[in-house]
PDB file of C-alpha atoms in Angstrom:
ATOM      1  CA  UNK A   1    -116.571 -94.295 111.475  1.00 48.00           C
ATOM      2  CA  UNK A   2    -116.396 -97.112 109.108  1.00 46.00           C
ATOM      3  CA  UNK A   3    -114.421 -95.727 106.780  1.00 44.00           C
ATOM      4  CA  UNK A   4    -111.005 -95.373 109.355  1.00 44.00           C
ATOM      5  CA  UNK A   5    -110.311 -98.986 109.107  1.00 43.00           C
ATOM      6  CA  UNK A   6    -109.855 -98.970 105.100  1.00 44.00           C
ATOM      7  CA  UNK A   7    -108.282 -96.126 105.449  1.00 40.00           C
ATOM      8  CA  UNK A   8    -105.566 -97.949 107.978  1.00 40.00           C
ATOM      9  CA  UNK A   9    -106.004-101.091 105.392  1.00 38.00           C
ATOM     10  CA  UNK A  10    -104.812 -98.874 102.921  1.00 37.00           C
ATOM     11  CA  UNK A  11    -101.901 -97.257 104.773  1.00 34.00           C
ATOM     12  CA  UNK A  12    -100.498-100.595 105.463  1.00 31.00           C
ATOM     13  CA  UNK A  13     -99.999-101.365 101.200  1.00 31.00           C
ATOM     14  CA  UNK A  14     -98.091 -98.419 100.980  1.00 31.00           C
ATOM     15  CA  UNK A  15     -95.707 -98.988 104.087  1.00 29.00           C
ATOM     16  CA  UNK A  16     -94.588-102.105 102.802  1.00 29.00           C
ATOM     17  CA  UNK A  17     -93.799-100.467  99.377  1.00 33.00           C
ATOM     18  CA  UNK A  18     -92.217 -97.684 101.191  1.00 32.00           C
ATOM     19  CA  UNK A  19     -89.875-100.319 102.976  1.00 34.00           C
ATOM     20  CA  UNK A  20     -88.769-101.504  99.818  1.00 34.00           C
ATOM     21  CA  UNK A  21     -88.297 -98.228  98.432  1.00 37.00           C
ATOM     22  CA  UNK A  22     -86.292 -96.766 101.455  1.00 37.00           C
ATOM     23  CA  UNK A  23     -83.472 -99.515 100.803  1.00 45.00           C
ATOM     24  CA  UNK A  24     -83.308 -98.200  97.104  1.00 48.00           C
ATOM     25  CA  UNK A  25     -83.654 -94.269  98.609  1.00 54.00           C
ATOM     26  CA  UNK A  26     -80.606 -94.845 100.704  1.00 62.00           C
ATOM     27  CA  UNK A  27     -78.449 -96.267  98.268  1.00 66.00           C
ATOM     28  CA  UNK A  28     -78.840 -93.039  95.987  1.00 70.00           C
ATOM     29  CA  UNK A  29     -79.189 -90.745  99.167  1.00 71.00           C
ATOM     30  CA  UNK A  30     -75.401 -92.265  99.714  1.00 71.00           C
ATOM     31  CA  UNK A  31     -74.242 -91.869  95.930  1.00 73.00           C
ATOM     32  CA  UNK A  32     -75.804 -88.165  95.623  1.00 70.00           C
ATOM     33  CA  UNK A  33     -73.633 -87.726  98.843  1.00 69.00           C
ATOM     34  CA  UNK A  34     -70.904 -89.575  97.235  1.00 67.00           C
ATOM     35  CA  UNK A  35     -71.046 -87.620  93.700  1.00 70.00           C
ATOM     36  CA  UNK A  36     -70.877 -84.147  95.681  1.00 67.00           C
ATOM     37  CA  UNK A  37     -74.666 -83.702  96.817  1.00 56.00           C
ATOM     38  CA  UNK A  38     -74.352 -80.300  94.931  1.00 40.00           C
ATOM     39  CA  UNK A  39     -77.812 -79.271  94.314  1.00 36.00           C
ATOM     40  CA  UNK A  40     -80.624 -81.585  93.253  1.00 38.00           C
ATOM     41  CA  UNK A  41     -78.924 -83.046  90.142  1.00 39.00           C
ATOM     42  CA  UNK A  42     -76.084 -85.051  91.770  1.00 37.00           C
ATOM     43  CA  UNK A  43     -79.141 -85.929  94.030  1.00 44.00           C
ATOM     44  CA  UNK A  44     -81.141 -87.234  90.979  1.00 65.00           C
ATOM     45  CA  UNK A  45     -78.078 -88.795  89.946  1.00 69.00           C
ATOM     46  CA  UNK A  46     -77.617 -90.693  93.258  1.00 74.00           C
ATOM     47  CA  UNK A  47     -80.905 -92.020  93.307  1.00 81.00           C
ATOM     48  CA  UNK A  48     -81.038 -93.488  89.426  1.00 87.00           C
ATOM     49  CA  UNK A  49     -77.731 -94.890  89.918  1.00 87.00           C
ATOM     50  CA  UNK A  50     -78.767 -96.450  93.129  1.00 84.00           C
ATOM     51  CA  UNK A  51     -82.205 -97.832  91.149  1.00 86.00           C
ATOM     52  CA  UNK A  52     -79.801 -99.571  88.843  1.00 88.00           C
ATOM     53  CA  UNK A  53     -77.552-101.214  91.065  1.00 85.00           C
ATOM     54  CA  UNK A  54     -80.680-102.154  93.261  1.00 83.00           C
ATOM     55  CA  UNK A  55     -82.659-103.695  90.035  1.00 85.00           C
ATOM     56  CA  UNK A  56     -79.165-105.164  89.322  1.00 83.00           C
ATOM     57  CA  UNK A  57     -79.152-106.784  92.754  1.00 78.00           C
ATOM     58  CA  UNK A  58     -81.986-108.322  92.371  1.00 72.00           C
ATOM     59  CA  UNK A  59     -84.314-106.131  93.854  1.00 51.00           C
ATOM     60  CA  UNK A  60     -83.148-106.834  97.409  1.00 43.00           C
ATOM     61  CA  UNK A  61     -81.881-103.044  98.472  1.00 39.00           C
ATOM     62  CA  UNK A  62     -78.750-102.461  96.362  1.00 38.00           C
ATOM     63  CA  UNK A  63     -76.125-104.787  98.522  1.00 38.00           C
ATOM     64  CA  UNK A  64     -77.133-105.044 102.281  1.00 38.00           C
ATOM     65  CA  UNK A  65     -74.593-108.623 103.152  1.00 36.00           C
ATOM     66  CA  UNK A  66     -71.040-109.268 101.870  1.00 37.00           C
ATOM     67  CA  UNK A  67     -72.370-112.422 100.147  1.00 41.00           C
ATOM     68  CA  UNK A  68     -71.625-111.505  96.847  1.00 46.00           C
ATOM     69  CA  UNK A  69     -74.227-108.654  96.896  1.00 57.00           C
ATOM     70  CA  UNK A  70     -72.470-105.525  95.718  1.00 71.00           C
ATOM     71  CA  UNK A  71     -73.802-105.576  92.336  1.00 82.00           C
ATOM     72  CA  UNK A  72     -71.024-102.692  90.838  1.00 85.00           C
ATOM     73  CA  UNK A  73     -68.965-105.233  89.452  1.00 86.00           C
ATOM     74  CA  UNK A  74     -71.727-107.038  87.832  1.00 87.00           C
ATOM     75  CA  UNK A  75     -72.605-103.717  86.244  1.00 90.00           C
ATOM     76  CA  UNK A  76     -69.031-103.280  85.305  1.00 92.00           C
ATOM     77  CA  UNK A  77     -68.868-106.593  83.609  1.00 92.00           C
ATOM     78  CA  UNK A  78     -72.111-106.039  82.294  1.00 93.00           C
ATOM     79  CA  UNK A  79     -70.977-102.595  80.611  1.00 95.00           C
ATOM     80  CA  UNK A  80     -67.120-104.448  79.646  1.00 96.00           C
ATOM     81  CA  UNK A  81     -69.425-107.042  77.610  1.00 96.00           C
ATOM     82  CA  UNK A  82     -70.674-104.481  75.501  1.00 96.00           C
ATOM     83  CA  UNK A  83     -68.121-103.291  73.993  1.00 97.00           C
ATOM     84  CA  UNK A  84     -66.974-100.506  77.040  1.00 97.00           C
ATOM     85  CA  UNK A  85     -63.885-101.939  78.382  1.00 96.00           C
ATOM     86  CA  UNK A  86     -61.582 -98.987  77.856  1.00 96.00           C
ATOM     87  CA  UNK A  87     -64.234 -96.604  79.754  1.00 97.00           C
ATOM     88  CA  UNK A  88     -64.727 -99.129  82.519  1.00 96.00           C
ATOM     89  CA  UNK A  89     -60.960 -99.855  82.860  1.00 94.00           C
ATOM     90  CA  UNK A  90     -60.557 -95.537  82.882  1.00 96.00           C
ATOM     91  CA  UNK A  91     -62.913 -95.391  85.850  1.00 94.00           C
ATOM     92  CA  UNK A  92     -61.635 -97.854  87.829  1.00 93.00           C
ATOM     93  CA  UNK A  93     -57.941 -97.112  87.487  1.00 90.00           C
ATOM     94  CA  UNK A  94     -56.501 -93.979  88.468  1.00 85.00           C
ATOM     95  CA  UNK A  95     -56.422 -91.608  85.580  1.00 87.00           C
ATOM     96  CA  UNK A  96     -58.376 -89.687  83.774  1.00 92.00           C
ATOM     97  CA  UNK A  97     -61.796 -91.185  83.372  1.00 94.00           C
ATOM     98  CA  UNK A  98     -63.676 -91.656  79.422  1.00 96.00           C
ATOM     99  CA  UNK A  99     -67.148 -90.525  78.811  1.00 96.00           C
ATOM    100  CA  UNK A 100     -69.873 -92.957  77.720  1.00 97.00           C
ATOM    101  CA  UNK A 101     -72.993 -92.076  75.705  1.00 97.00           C
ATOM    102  CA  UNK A 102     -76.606 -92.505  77.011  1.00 97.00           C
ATOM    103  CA  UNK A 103     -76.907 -94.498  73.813  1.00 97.00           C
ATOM    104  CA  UNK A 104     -73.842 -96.841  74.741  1.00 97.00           C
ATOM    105  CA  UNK A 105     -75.348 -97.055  78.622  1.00 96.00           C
ATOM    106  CA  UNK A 106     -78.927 -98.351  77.083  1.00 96.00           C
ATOM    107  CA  UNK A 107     -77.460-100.699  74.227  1.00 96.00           C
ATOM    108  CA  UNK A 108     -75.574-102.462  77.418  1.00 96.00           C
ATOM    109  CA  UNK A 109     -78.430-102.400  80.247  1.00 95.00           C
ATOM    110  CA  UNK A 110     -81.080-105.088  79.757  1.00 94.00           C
ATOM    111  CA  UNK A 111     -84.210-103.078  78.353  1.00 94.00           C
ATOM    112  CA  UNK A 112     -86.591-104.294  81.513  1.00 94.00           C
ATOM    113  CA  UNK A 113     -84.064-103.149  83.731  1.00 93.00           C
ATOM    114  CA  UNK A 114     -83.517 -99.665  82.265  1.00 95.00           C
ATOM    115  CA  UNK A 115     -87.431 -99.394  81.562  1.00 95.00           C
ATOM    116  CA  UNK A 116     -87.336-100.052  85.983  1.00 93.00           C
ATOM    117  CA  UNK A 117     -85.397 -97.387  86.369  1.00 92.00           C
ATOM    118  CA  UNK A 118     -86.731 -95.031  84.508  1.00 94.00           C
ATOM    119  CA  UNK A 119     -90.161 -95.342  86.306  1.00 93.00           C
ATOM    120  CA  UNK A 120     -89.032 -95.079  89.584  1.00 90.00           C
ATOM    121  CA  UNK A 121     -87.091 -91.848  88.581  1.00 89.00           C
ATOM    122  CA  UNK A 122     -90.256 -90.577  86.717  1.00 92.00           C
ATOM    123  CA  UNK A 123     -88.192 -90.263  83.434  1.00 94.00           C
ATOM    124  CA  UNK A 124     -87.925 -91.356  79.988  1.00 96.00           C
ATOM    125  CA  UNK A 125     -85.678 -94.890  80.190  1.00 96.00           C
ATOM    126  CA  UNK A 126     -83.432 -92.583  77.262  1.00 96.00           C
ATOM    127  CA  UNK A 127     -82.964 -89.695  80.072  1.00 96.00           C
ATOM    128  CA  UNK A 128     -82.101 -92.295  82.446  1.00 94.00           C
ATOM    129  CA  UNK A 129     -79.263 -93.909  80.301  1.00 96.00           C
ATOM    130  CA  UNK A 130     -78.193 -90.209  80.194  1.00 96.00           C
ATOM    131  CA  UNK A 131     -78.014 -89.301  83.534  1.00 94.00           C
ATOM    132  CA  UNK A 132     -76.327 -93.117  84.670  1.00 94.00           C
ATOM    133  CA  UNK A 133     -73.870 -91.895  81.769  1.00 95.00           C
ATOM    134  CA  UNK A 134     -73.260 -88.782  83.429  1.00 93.00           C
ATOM    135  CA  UNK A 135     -72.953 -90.067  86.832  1.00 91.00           C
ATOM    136  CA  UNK A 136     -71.610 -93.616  86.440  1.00 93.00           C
ATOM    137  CA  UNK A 137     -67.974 -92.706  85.651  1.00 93.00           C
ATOM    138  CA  UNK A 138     -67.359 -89.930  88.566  1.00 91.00           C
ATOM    139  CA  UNK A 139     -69.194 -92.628  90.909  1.00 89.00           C
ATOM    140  CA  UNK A 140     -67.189 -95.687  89.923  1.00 90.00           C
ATOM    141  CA  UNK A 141     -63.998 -93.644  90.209  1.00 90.00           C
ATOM    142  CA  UNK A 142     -64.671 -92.522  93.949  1.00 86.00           C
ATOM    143  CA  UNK A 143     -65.761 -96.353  94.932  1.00 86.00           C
ATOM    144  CA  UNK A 144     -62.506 -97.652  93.802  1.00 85.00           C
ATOM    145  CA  UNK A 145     -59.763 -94.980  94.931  1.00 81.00           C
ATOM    146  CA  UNK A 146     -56.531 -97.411  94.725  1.00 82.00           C
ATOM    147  CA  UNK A 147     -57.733 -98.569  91.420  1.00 86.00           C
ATOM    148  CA  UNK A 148     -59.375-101.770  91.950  1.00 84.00           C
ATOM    149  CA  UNK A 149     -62.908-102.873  93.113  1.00 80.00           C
ATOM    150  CA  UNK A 150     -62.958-102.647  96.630  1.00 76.00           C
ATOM    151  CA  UNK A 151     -64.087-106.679  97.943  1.00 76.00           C
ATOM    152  CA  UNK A 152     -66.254-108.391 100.564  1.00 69.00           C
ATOM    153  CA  UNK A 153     -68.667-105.528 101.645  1.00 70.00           C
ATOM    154  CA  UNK A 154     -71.966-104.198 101.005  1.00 75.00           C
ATOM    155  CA  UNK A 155     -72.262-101.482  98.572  1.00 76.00           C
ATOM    156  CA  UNK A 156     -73.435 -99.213 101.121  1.00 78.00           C
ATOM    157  CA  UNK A 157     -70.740-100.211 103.256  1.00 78.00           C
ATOM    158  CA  UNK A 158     -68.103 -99.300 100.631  1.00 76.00           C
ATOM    159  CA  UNK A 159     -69.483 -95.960  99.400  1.00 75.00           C
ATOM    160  CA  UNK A 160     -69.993 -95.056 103.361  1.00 75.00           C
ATOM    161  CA  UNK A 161     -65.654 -95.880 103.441  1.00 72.00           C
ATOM    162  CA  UNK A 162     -65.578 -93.739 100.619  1.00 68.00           C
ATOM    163  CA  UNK A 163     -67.465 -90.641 101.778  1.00 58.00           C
ATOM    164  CA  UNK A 164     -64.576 -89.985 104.556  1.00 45.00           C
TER     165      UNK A 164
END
């Protein structure tokens, strides 16, 4: 009968973990929904890209508050810095949108924020760059339909507009 109380003791670690984790969870359940939800890849997809922009946040759920928390045009900057303007620029605006490389995607990312990722998706921080390279251009396209960055909301609260 001892033993329940460290069991509870231990329940309560991983609750608190699993609150942190839920914010990130939510943000890619809403970008697999976003990207089509078809199947388990656009799912996968959803939930690396919403890793990133939650690491890119700061860790703080990936852009609850319109106080300068959407972190997708810190990402875009970040990626326009390095080189990937014209891709950036194509997803954004309204044509066609340019491919990027996983290589180009992990060159731009800082290295502890990539490595992040790729442990929370249980993948190899190269397959990570490959699926954000995959997914990044289709998402950034549907967040910004009139070819700009939508401003002053929550990323959730944008891709939630979005989903129509």
């Amino acid at each position: 009968m001892a033993e329940h109380p460290g069991s509870g003791d231990i329940g309560r670690v991983p609750s608190r973990t699993k609150g942190r984790t839920m914010a990130g969870n939510d943000l890619g359940s809403l970008l697999g929904s976003l990207l089509g939800g078809a199947g388990g890849q656009s799912g996968g997809a959803g939930g690396i890209l919403g890793s990133l922009l939650g690491a890119l946040a700061g860790g703080k759920g990936a852009g609850g508050g319109g106080d300068g928390s959407n972190p997708l045009g810190g990402l875009l900057d970040m990626l326009t810095k390095s080189g990937l303007t014209d891709q950036t620029r194509s997803w954004v605006g309204t044509g066609d949108n340019q491919a990027v490389s996983g290589a180009q995607i992990a060159e731009a990312l800082p290295d502890d924020t990539l490595q992040k990722v790729a442990a929370e998706a249980g993948v190899s921080p190269q397959e990570a760059a490959d699926e954000i390279a995959a997914s990044l251009p289709q998402a950034v396209d549907k967040l910004t339909p009139n070819g700009s960055l939508p401003q002053g909301a929550s990323l959730e609260e944008i891709i939630r507009q979005q989903r129509l």
